[in-house]
Tab-separated table of N, CA and C in Angstrom:
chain	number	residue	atom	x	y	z
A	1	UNK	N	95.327	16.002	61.009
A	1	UNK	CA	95.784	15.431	59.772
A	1	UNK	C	94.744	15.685	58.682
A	2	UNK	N	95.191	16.247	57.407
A	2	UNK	CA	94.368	16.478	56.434
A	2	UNK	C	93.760	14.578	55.513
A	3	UNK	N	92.366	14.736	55.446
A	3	UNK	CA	91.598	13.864	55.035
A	3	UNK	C	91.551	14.024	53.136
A	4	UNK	N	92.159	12.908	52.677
A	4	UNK	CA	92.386	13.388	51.557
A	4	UNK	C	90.674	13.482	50.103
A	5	UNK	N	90.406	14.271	50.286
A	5	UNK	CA	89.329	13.693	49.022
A	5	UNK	C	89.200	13.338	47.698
A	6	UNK	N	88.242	12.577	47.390
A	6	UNK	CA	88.049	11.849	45.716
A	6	UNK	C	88.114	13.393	44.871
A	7	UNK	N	88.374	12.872	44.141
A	7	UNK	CA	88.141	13.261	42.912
A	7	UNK	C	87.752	12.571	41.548
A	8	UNK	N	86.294	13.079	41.284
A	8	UNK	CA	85.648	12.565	40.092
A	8	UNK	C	85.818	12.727	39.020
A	9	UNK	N	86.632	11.622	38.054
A	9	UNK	CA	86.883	11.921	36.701
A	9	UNK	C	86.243	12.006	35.885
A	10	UNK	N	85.433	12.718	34.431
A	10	UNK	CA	84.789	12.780	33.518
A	10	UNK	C	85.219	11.758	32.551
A	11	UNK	N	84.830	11.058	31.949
A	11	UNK	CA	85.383	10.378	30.780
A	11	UNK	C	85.807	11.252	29.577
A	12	UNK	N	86.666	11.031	28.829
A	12	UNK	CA	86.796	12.177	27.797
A	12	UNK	C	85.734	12.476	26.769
A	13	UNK	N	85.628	13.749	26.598
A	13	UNK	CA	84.327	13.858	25.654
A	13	UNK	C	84.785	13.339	24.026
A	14	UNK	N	83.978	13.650	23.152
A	14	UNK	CA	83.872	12.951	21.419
A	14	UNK	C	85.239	13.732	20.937
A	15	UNK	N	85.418	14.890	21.591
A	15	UNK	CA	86.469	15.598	20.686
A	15	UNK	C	88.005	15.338	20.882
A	16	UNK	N	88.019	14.436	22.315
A	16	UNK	CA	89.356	13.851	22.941
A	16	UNK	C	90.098	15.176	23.868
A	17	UNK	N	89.219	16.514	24.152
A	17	UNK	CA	90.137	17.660	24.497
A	17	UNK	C	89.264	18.128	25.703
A	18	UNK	N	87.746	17.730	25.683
A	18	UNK	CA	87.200	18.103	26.974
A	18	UNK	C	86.943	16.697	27.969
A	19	UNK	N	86.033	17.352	28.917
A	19	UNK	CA	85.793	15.557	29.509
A	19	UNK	C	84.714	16.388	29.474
A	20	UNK	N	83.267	14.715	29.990
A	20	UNK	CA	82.010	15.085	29.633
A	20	UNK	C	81.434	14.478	28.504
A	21	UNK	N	80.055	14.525	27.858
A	21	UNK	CA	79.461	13.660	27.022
A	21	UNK	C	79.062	14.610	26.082
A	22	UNK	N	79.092	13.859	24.681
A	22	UNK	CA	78.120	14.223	23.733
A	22	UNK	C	77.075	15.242	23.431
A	23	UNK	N	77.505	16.700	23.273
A	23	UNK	CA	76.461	17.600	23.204
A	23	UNK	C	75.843	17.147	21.667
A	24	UNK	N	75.435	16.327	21.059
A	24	UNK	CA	75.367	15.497	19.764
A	24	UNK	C	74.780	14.310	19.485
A	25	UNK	N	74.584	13.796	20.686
A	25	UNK	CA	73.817	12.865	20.610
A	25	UNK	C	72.868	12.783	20.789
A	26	UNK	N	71.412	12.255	20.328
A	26	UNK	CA	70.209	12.431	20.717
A	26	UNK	C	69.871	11.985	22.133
A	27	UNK	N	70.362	11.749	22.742
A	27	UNK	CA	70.048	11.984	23.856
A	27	UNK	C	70.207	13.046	25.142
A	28	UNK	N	70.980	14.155	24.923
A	28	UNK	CA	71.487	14.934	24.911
A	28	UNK	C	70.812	16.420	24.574
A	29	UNK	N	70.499	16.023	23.120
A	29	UNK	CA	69.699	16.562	22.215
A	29	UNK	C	68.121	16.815	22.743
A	30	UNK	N	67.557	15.676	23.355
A	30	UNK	CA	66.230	15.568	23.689
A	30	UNK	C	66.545	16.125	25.111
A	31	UNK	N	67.141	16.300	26.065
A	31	UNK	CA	67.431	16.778	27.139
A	31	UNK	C	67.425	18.344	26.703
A	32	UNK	N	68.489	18.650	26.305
A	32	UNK	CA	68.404	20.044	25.556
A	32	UNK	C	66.860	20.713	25.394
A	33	UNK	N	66.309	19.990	24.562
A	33	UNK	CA	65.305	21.102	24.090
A	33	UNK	C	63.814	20.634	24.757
A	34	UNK	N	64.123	19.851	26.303
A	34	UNK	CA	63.178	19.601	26.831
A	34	UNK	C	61.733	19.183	26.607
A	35	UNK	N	61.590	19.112	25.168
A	35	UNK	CA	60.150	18.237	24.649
A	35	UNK	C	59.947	16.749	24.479
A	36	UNK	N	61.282	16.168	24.796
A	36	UNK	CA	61.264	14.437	24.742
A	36	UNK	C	60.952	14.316	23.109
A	37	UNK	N	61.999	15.604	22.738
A	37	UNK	CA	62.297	14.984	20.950
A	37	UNK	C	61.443	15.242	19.604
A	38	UNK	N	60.657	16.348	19.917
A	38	UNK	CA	59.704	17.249	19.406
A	38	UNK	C	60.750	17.459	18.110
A	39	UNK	N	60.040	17.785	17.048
A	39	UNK	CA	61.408	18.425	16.241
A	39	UNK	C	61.596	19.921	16.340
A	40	UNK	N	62.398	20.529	15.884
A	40	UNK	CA	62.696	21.715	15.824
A	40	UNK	C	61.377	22.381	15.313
A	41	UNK	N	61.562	22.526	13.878
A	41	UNK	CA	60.316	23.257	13.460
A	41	UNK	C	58.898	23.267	14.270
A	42	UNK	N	58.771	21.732	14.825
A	42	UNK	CA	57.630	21.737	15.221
A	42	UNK	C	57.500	22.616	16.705
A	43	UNK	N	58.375	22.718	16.930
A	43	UNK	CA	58.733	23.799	18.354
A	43	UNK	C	58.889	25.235	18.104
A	44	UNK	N	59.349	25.471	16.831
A	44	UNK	CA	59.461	26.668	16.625
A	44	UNK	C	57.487	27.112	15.990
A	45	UNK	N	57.404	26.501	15.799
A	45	UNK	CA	55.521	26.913	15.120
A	45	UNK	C	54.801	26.834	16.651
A	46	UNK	N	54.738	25.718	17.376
A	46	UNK	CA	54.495	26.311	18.836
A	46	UNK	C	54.501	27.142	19.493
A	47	UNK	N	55.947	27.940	19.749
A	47	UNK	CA	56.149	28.992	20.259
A	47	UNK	C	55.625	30.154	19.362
A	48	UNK	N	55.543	30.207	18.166
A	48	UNK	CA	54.997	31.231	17.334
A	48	UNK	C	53.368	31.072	17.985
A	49	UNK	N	52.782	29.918	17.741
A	49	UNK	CA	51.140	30.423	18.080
A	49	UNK	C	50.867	30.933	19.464
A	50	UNK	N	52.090	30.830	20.470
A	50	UNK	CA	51.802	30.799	21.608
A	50	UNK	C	52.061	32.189	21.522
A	51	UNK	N	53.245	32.991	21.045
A	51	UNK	CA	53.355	34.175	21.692
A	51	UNK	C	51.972	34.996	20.785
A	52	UNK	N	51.574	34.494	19.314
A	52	UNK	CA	50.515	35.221	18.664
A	52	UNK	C	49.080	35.312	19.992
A	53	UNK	N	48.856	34.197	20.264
A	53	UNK	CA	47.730	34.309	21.726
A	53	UNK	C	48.041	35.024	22.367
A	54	UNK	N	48.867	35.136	23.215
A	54	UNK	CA	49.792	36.337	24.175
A	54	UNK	C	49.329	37.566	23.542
A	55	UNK	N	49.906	38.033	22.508
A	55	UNK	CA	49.577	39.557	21.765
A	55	UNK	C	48.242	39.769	21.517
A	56	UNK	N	47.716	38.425	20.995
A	56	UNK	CA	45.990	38.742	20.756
A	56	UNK	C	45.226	39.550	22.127
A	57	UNK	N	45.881	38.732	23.214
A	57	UNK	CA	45.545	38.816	24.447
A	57	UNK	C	45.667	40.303	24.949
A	58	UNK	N	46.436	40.423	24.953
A	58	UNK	CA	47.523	41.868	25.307
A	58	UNK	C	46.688	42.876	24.762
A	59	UNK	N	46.643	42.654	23.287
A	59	UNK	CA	45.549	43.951	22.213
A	59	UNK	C	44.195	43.643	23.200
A	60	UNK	N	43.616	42.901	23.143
A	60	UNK	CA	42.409	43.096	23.319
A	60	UNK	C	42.122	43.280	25.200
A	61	UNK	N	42.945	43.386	25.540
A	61	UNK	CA	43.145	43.808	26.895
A	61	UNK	C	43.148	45.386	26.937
A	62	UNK	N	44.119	45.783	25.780
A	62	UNK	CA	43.892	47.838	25.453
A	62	UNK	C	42.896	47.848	25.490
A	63	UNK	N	42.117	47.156	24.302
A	63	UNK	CA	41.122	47.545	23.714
A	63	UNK	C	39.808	47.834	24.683
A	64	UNK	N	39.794	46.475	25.537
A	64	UNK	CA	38.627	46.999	26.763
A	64	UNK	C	39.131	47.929	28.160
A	65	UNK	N	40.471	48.262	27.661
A	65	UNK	CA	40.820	49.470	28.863
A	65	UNK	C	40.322	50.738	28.167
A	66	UNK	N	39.960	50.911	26.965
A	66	UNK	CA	39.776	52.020	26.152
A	66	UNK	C	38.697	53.283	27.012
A	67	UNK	N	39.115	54.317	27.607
A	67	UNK	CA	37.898	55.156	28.375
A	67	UNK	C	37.365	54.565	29.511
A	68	UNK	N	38.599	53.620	30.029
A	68	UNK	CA	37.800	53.288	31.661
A	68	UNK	C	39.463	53.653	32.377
A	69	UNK	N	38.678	53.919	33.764
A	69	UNK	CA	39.592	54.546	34.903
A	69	UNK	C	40.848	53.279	35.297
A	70	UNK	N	42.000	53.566	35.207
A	70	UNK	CA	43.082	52.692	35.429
A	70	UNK	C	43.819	52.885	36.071
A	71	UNK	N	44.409	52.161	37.325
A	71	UNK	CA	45.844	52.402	38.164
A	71	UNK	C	47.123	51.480	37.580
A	72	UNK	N	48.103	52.728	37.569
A	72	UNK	CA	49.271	52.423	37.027
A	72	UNK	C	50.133	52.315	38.296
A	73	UNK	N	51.211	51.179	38.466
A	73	UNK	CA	52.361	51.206	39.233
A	73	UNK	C	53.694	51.740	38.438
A	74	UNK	N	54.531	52.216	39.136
A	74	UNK	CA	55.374	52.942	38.326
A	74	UNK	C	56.869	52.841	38.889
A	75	UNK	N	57.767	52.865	38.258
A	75	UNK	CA	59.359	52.760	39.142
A	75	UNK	C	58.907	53.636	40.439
A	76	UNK	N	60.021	53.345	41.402
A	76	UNK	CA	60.035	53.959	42.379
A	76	UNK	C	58.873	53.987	43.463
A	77	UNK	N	57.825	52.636	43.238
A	77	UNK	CA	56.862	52.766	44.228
A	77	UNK	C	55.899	54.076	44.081
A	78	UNK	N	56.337	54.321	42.740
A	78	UNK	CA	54.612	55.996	42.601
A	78	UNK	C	53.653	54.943	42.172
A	79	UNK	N	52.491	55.745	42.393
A	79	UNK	CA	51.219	54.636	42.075
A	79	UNK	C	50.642	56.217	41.387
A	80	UNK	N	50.110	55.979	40.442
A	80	UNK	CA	48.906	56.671	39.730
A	80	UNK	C	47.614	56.457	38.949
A	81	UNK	N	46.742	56.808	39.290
A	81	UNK	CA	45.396	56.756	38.140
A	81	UNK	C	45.208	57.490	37.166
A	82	UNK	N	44.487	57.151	35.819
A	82	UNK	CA	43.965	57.697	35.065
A	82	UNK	C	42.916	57.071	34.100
A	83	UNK	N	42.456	57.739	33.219
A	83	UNK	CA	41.826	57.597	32.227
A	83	UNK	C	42.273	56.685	31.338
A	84	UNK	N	41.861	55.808	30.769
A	84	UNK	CA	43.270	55.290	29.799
A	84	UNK	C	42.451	55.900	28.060
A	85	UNK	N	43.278	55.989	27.146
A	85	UNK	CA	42.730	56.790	25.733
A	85	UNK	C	43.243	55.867	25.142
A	86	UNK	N	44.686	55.930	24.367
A	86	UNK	CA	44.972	55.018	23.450
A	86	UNK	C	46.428	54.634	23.640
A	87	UNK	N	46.956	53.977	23.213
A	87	UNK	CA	48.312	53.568	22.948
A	87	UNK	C	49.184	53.806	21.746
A	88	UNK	N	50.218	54.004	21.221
A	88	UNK	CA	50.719	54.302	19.795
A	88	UNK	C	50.779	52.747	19.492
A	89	UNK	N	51.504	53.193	18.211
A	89	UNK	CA	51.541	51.623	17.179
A	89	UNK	C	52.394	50.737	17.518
A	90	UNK	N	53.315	51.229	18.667
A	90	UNK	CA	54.255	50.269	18.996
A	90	UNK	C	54.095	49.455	20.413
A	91	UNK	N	53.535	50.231	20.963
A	91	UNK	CA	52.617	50.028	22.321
A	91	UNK	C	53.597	50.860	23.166
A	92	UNK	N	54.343	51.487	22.476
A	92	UNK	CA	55.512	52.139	23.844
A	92	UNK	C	55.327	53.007	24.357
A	93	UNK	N	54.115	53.770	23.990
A	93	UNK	CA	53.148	54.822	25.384
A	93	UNK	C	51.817	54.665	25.265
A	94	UNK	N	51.441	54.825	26.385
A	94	UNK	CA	50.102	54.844	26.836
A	94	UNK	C	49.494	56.321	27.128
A	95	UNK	N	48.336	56.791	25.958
A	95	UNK	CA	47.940	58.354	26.169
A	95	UNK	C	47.083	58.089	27.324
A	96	UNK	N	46.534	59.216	28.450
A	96	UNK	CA	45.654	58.897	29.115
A	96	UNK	C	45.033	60.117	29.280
A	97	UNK	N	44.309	60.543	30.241
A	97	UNK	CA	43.976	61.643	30.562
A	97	UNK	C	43.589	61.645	31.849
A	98	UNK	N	43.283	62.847	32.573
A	98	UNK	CA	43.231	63.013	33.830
A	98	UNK	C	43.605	62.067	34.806
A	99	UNK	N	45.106	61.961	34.767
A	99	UNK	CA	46.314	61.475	35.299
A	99	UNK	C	46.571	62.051	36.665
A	100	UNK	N	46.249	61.395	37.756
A	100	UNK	CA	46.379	61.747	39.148
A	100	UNK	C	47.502	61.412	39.596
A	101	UNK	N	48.766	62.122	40.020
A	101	UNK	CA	49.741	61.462	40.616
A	101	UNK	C	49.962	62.264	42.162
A	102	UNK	N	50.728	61.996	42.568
A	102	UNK	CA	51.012	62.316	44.255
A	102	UNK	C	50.915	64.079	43.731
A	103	UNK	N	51.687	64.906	42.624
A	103	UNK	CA	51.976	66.237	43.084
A	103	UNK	C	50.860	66.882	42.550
A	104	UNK	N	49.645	66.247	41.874
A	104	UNK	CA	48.858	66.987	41.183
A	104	UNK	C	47.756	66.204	40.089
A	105	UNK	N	46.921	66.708	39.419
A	105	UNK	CA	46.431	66.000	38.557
A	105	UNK	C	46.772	66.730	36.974
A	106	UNK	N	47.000	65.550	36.345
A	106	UNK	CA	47.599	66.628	34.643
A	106	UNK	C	46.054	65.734	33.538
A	107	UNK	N	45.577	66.864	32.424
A	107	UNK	CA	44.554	66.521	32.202
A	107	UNK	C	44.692	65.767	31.032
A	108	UNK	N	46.298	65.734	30.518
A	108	UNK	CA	46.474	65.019	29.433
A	108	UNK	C	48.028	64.571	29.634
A	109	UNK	N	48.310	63.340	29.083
A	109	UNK	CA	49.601	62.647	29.347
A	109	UNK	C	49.950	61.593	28.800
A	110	UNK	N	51.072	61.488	28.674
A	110	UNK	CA	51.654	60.244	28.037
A	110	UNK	C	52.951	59.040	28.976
A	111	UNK	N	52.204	57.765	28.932
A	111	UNK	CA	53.384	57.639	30.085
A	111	UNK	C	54.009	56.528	29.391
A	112	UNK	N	55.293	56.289	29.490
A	112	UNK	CA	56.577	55.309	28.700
A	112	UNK	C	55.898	53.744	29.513
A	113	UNK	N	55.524	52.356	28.473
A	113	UNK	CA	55.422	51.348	28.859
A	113	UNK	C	56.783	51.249	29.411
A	114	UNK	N	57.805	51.687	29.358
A	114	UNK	CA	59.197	51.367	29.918
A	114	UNK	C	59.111	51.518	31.499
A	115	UNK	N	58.044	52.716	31.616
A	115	UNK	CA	58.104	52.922	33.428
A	115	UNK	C	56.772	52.652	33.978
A	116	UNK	N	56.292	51.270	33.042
A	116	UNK	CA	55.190	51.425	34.103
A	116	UNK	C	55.502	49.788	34.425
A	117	UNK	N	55.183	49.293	35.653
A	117	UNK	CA	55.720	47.869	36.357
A	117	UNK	C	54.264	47.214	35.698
A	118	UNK	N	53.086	47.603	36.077
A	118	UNK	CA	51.921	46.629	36.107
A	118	UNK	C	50.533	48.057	36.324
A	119	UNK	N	49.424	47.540	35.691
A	119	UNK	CA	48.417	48.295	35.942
A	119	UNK	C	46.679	47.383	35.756
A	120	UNK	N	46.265	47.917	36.306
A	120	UNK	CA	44.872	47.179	36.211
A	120	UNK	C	43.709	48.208	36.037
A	121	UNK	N	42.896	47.374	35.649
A	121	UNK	CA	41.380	48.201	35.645
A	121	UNK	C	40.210	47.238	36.060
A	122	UNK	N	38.908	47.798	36.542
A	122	UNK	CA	38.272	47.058	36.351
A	122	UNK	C	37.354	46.633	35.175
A	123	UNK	N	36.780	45.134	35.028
A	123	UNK	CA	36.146	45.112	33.948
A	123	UNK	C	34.703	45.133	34.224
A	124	UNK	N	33.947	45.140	33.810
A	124	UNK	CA	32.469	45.273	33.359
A	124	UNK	C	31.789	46.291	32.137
A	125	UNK	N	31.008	46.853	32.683
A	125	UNK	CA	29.831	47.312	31.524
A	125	UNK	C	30.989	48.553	30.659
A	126	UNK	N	30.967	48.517	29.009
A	126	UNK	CA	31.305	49.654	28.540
A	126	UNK	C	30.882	50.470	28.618
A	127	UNK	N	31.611	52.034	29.100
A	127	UNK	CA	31.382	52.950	29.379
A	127	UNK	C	31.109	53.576	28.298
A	128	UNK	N	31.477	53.379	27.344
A	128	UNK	CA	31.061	54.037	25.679
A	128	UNK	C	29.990	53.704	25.241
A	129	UNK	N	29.042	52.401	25.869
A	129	UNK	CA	28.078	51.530	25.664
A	129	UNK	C	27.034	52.787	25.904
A	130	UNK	N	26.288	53.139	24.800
A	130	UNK	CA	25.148	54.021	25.073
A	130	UNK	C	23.726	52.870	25.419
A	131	UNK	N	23.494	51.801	25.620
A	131	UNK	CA	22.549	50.754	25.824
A	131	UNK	C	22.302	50.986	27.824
A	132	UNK	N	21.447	50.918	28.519
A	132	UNK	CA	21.460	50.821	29.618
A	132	UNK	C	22.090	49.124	30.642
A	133	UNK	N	22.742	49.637	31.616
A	133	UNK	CA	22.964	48.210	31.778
A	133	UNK	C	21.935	47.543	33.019
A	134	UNK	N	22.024	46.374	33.120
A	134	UNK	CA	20.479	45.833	33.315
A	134	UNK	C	20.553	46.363	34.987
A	135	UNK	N	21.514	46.797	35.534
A	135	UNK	CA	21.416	47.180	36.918
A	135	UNK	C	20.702	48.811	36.798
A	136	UNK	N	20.908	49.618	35.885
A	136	UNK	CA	20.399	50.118	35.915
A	136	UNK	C	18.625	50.441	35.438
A	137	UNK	N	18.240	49.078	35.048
A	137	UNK	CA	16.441	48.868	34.407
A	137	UNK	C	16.055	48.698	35.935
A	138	UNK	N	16.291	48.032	36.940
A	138	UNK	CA	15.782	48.136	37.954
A	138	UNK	C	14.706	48.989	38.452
């Protein structure tokens, strides 16, 4: 024998045509935009300084990759190293040089931020730094 089940009614919403509550009410409202009622503007200037840190971040992350050795991950599980040189104005390639990949090494190149997943370098002493570094006063 079939067991019959509930069914849960919505109350009708403000407009009399849906069921459900108040997308309009501040409470609702403060749920929505998850700050417990922050105002707008003041959320929108937030997110502005936050993504400006992010980019500050980002630039000055090129900036100390500038002439040090870098591994790039790439679609398809290729992994490659290179040189890193510069980036254009939009950041949407990365120039490098002596670019090692599985079929060969190319001594100059450009690779699409579109195909690269993630890359790292290491940090320490600038290599452009004509000053000795103290491991080497030893």
């Amino acid at each position: 024998m079939l067991k019959p089940v509930p069914v849960l009614r919505l109350p009708r919403g403000p407009d009399g045509t849906s069921r459900g509550f108040d997308p309009f009410s501040p409470r609702s409202q403060a749920a929505a935009s998850g700050s417990g009622g922050a105002s707008p503007g003041r959320q929108l200037q937030q997110l502005q300084q936050l993504r400006a840190e992010l980019r500050e971040r980002y630039l000055r992350s090129l900036l100390a990759m500038s002439g040090r050795p870098v591994r790039f991950a790439l679609h398809e599980r290729v992994r490659v190293a290179a040189r890193f040189a510069a980036s254009d104005l939009d950041v949407a390639n990365f120039h490098v040089a002596d670019l090692q990949t599985p079929l060969g090494t190319q001594r100059e190149a450009l690779l699409r931020c579109s195909d690269i997943i993630a890359y790292s370098f290491q940090l320490g002493p600038d290599p452009r730094d004509p000053r000795p570094t103290p491991a080497a006063l030893r």
